[in-house]
Coordinates of C-alpha atoms in Angstrom, one line a residue:
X1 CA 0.0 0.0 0.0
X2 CA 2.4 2.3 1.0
X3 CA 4.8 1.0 -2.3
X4 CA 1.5 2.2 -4.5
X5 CA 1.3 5.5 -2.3
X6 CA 5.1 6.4 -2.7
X7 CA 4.4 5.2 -6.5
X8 CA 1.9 8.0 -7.4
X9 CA 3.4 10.6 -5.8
X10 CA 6.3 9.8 -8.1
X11 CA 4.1 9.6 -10.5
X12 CA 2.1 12.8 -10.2
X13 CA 5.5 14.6 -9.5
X14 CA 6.8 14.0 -12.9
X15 CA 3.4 15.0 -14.9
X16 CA 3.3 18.1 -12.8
X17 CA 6.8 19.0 -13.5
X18 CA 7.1 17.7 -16.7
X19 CA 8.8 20.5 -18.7
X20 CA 11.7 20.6 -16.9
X21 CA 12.1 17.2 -16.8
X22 CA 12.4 17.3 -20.5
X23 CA 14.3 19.8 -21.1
X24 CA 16.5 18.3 -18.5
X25 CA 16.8 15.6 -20.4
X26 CA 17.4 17.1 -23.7
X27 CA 20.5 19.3 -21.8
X28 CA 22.0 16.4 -20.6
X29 CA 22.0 15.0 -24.1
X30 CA 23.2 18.4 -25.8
X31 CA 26.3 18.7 -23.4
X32 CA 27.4 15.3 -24.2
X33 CA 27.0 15.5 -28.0
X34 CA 28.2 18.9 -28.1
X35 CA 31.7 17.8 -26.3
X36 CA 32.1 21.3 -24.3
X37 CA 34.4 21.3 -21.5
X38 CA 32.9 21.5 -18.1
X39 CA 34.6 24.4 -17.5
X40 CA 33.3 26.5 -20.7
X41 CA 29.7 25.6 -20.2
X42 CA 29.3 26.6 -16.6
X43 CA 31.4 30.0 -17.5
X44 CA 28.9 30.6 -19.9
X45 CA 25.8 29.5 -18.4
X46 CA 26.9 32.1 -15.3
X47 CA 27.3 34.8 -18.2
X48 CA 23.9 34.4 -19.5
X49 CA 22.5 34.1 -15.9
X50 CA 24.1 37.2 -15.2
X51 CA 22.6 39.5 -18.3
X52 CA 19.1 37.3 -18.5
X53 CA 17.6 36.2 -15.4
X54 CA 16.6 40.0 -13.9
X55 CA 14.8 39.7 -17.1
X56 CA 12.7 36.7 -16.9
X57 CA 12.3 37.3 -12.6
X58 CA 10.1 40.6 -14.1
X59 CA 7.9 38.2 -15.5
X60 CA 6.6 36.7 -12.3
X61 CA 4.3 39.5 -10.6
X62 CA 1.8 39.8 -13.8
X63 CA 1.5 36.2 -13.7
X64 CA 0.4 35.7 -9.8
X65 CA -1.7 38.2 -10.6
X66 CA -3.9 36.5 -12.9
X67 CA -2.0 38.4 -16.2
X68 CA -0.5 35.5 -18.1
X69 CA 2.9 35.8 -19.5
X70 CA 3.9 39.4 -20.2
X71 CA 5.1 39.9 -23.9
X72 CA 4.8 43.4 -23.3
X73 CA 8.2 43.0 -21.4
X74 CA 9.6 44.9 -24.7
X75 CA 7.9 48.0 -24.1
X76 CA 9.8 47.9 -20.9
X77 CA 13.0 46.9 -22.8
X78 CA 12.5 50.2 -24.4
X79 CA 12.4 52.5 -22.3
X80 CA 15.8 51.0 -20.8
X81 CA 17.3 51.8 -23.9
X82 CA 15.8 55.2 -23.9
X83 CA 18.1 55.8 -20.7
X84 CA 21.1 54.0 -22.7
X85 CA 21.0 56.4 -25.4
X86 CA 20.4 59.3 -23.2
X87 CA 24.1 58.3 -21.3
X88 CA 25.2 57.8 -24.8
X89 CA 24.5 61.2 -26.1
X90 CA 25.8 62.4 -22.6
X91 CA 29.0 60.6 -22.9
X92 CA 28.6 59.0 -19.2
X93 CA 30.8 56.1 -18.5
X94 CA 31.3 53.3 -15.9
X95 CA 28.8 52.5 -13.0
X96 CA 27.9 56.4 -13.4
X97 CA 26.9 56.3 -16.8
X98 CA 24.8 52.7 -15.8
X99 CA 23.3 54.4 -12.6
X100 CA 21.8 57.3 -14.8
X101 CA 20.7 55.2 -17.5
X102 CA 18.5 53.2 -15.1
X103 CA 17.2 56.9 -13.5
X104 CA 16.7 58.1 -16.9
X105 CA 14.1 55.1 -17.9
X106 CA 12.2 55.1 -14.9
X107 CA 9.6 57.7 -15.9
X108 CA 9.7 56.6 -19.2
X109 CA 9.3 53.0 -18.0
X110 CA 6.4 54.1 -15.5
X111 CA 4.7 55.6 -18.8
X112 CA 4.6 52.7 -20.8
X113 CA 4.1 50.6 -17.9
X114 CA 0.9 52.4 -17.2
X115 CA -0.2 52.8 -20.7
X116 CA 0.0 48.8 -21.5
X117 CA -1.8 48.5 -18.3
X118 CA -5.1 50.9 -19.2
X119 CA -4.6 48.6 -22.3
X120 CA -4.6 44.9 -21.0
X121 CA -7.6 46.3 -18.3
X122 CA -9.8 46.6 -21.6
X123 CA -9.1 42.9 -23.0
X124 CA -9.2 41.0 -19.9
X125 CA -9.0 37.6 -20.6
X126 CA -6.6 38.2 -23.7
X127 CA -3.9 39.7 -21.8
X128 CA -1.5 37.4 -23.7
X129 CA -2.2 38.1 -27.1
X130 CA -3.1 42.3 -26.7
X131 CA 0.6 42.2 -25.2
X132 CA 2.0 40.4 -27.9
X133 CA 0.2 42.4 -30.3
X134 CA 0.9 45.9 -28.2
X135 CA 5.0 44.8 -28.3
X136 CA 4.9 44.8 -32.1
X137 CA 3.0 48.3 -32.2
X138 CA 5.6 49.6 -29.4
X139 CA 8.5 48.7 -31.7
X140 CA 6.5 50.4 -34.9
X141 CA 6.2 53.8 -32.9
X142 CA 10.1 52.9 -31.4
X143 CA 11.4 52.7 -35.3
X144 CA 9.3 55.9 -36.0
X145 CA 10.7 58.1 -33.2
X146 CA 14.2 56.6 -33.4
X147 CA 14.5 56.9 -37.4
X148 CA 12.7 60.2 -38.0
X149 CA 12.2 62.4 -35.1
X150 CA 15.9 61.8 -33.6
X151 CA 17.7 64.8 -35.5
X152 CA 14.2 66.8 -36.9
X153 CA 12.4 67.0 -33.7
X154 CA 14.9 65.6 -31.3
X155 CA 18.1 67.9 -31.4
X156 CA 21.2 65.1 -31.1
X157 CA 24.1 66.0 -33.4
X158 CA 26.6 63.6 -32.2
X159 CA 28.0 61.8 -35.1
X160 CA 29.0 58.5 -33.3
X161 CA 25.2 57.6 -33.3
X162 CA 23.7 59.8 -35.5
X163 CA 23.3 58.6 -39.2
X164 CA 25.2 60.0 -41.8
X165 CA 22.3 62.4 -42.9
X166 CA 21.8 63.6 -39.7
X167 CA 17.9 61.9 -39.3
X168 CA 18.4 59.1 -37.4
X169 CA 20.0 56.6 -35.5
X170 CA 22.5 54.6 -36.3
X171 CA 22.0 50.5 -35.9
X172 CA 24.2 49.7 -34.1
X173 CA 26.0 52.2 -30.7
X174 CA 29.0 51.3 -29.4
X175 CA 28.3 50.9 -25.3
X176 CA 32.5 50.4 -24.4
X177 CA 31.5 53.8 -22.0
X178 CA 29.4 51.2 -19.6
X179 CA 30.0 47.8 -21.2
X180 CA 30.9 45.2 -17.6
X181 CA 30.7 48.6 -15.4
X182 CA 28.2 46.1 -12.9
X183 CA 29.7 42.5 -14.3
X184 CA 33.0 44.0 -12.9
X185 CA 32.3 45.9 -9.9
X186 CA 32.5 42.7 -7.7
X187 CA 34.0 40.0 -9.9
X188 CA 35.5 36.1 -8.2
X189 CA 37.0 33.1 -10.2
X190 CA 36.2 29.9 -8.5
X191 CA 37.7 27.1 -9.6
X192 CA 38.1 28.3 -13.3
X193 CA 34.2 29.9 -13.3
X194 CA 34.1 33.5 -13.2
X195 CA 31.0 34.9 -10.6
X196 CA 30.1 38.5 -11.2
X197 CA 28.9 38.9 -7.6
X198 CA 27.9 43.0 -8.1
X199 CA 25.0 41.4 -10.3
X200 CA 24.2 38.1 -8.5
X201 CA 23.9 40.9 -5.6
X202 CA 21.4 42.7 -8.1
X203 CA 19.6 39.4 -8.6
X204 CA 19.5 38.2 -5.4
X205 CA 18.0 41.7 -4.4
X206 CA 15.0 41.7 -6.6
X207 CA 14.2 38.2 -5.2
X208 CA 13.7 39.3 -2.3
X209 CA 11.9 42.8 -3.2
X210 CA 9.7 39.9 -5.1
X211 CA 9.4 37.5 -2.3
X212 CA 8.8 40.1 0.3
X213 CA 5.9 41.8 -2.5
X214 CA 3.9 39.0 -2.7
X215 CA 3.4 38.6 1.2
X216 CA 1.9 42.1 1.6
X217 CA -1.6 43.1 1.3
X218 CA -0.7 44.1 -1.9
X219 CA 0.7 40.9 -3.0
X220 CA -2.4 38.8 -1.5
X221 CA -4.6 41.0 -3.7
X222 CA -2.2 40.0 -6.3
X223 CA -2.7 36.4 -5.5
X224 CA -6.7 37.0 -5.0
X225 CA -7.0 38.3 -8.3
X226 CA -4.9 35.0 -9.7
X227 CA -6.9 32.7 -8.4
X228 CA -10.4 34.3 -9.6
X229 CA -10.7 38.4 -10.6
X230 CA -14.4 38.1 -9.6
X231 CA -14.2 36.8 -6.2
X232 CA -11.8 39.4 -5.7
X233 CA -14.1 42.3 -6.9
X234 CA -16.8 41.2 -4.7
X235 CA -14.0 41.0 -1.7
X236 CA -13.9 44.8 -2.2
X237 CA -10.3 44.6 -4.0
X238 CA -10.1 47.6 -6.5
X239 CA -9.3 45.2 -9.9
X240 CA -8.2 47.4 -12.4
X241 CA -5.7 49.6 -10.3
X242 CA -4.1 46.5 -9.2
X243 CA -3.3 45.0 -12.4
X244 CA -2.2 48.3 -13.2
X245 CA 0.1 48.3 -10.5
X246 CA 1.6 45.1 -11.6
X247 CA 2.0 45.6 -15.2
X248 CA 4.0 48.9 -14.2
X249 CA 6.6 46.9 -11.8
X250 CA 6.9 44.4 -14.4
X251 CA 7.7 47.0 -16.6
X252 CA 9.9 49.1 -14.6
X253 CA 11.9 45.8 -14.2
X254 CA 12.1 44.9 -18.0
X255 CA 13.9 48.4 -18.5
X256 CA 16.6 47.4 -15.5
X257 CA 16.5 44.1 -16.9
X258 CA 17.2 45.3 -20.6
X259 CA 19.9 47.8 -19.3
X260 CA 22.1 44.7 -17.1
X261 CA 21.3 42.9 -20.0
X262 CA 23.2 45.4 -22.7
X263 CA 25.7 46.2 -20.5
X264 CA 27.3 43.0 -20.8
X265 CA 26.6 42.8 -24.5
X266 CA 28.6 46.2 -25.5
X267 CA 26.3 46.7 -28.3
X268 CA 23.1 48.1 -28.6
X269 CA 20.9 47.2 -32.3
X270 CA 19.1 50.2 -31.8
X271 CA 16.3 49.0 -33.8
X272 CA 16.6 44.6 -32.7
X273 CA 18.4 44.4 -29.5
X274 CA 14.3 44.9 -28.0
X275 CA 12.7 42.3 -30.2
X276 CA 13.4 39.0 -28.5
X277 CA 13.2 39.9 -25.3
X278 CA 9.6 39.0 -24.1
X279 CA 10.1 35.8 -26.4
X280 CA 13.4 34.4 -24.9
X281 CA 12.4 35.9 -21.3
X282 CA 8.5 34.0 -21.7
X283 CA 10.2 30.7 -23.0
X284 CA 12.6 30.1 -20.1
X285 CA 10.1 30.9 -17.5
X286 CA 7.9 27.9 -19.0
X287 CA 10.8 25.7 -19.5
X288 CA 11.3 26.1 -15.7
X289 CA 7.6 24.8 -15.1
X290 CA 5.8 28.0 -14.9
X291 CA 2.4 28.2 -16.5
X292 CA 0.3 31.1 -17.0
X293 CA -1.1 31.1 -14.1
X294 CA 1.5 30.2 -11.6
X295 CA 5.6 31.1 -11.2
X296 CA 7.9 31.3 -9.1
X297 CA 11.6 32.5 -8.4
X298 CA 12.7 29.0 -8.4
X299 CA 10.8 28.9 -12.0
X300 CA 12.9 31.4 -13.2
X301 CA 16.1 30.0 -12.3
X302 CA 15.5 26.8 -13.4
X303 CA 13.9 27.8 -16.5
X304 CA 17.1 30.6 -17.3
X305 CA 19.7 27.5 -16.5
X306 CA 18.1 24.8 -18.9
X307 CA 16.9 27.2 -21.9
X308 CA 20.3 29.0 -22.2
X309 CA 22.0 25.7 -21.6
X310 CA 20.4 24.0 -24.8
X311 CA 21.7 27.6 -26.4
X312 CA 24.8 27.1 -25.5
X313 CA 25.5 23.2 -27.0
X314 CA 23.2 23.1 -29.7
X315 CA 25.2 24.2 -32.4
X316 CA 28.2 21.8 -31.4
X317 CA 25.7 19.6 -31.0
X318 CA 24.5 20.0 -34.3
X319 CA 27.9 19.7 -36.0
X320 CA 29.0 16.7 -34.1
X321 CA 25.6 14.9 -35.0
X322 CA 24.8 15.9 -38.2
X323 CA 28.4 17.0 -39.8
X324 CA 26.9 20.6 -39.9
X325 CA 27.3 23.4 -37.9
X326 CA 24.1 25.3 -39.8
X327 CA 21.7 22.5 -38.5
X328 CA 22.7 23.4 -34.7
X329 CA 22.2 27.0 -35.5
X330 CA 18.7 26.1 -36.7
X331 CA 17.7 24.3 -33.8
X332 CA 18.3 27.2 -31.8
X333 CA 16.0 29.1 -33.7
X334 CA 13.8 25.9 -33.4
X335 CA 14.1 25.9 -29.4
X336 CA 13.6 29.2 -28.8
X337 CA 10.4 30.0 -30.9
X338 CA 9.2 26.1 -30.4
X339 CA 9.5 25.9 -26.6
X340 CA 6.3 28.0 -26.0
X341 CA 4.4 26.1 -28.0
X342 CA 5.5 22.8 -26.4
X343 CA 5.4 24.2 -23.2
X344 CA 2.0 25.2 -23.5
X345 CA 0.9 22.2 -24.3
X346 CA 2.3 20.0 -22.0
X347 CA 0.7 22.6 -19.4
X348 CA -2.8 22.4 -20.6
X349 CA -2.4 18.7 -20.4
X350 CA -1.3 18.8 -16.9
X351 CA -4.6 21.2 -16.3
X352 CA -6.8 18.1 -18.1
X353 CA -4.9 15.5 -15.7
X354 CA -5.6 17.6 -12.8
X355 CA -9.6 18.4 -13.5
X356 CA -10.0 14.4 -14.3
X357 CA -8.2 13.9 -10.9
X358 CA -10.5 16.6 -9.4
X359 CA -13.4 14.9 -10.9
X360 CA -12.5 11.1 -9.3
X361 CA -11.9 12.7 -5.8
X362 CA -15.3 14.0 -6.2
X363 CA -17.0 11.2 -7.5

């Protein structure tokens, strides 16, 4: 009896945390087909924790809050670029130059944060898609100000950004003025890995700002309005303010996230660095074994390991399997775009398990 007990536990372990699991799984595979060292692979998995995680951990407020997955995390990314170009034009360098860029997008983050909140308050229900949709737009008004207004209407004449016809900004800007200014603030090597602490510190910080969120008033009307918005209303919580409220945090964070993130780049594509980042940030938050309905900080650690790990050895992967490095590079377009969809799916299946188990414990 107690064999059959232990048994389904097991059992109902694995189906409820069966996306990592499998990505698990396919990791393991990838590092030993890909031949890595060791030693390269954990260096570079602690690199792309260090400019992607603050990222996907901005993810996780909209979601307890009944939101979904925030693809709107670009409109944030924005407005941290805003702040990057500002230093730019400014000629700010070092921590300095990466403080101010992060004061410089706040009100601007704040704005859009806002404004994609009074949006997804209209299409309750379809969060996901208006977001989605309301990123694409973002980036159309982005290109717009960025490519016509920047020298006509917006007075910068500095010639390393500015195109050669004085309208416009360049593609690419050169970020050398900030570029590791955090990752090298507070920098160990243990045993051959290299540990930006300054950032983990960063990290570790908006964990707790996270974790402490969620167990005040405000973060048990976050969880009320999770579990059902109607309920909630009828409980006397004010709905639509706090959404708003976490929309704009979520936001606030994607511009922080996007400026840690470009920092340790050195490059920003004025008009592309943005694009990706609601995708990648979405993906590795499900791969962790969030759903859109539940995460956690432990989902987005998990979830930024095993998705940037499969980035990492795929396309040695791909060359030692198949003779071609092309193929890996593929599948890494494959994963990153194809993850959602899987991820998705093996969620709502886990919500069909769980209402048939629902349904027998009633019966």
């Amino acid at each position: 009896m107690n064999k059959n007990h232990f048994s389904s536990k097991i059992l109902r372990f694995i189906k409820n945390n069966s996306v990592p699991f499998l990505f698990l799984i396919i990791c393991i595979g990838g590092v030993i087909a890909s031949k890595l060292s060791i030693n390269y692979i954990l260096n570079e998995i602690v690199n792309r924790l260090d400019r992607n995680l603050f990222l996907v951990l901005s993810l996780i407020i909209p979601v307890v809050a009944g939101m979904g997955l925030n693809f709107a995390l670009v409109v944030g990314a924005m407005a941290g670029q805003i702040g990057l170009i500002a230093i730019k034009v400014l000629n700010v360098k070092g921590i300095a130059g990466l403080f101010l860029a992060a004061l410089i997008s706040i009100p601007f983050a704040l704005l859009f944060g806002y404004g994609t909140g009074k949006i997804l308050n209209k299409t309750k229900g379809k969060e996901m898609i208006t977001s989605l949709i309301l990123g694409f737009f973002a980036m159309g008004l982005y290109q717009l100000v960025f490519l016509l207004f920047v020298g006509t209407i917006i007075p910068i004449k500095n010639p390393e950004i500015i195109l050669p016809g004085g309208v416009g900004l360049k593609n690419a800007i050169d970020l050398k003025i900030i570029q590791y200014a955090l990752d090298d603030l507070l920098k160990v090597k243990i045993m051959g890995v290299n540990l930006p602490l300054a950032s983990f510190i960063l990290i570790g910080l908006l964990c707790l700002f996270t974790r402490f969120i969620l167990k005040t008033k405000l973060g048990q009307d976050f969880r009320a309005l999770g579990q059902d918005m109607h309920v909630a209303e009828v409980a006397g919580i004010d709905v639509d303010r706090t959404r708003l409220i976490a929309i704009t945090i979520s936001t606030l964070l994607a511009a922080w996230g996007q400026i840690i993130f470009l920092q340790n780049i050195g490059t920003l594509q004025t008009y592309s660095s943005h694009e990706q980042v609601g995708m990648f940030a979405v993906a590795a938050i499900l791969v962790g074994g969030a759903t859109v309905t539940r995460a956690t900080i432990g989902n987005a650690i998990l979830g930024t390991i095993l998705f940037h790990t499969l980035f990492i050895v795929s396309p040695n992967a791909g060359k030692n399997l198949f003779g071609d490095p092309q193929i890996g590079e593929f599948f890494r377009s494959f994963v990153a775009y194809g993850v959602i969809a899987v991820s998705l799916v093996l969620h709502a299946m886990q919500k069909h398990f769980k209402a048939d188990e629902e349904m027998e414990t009633a019966e």
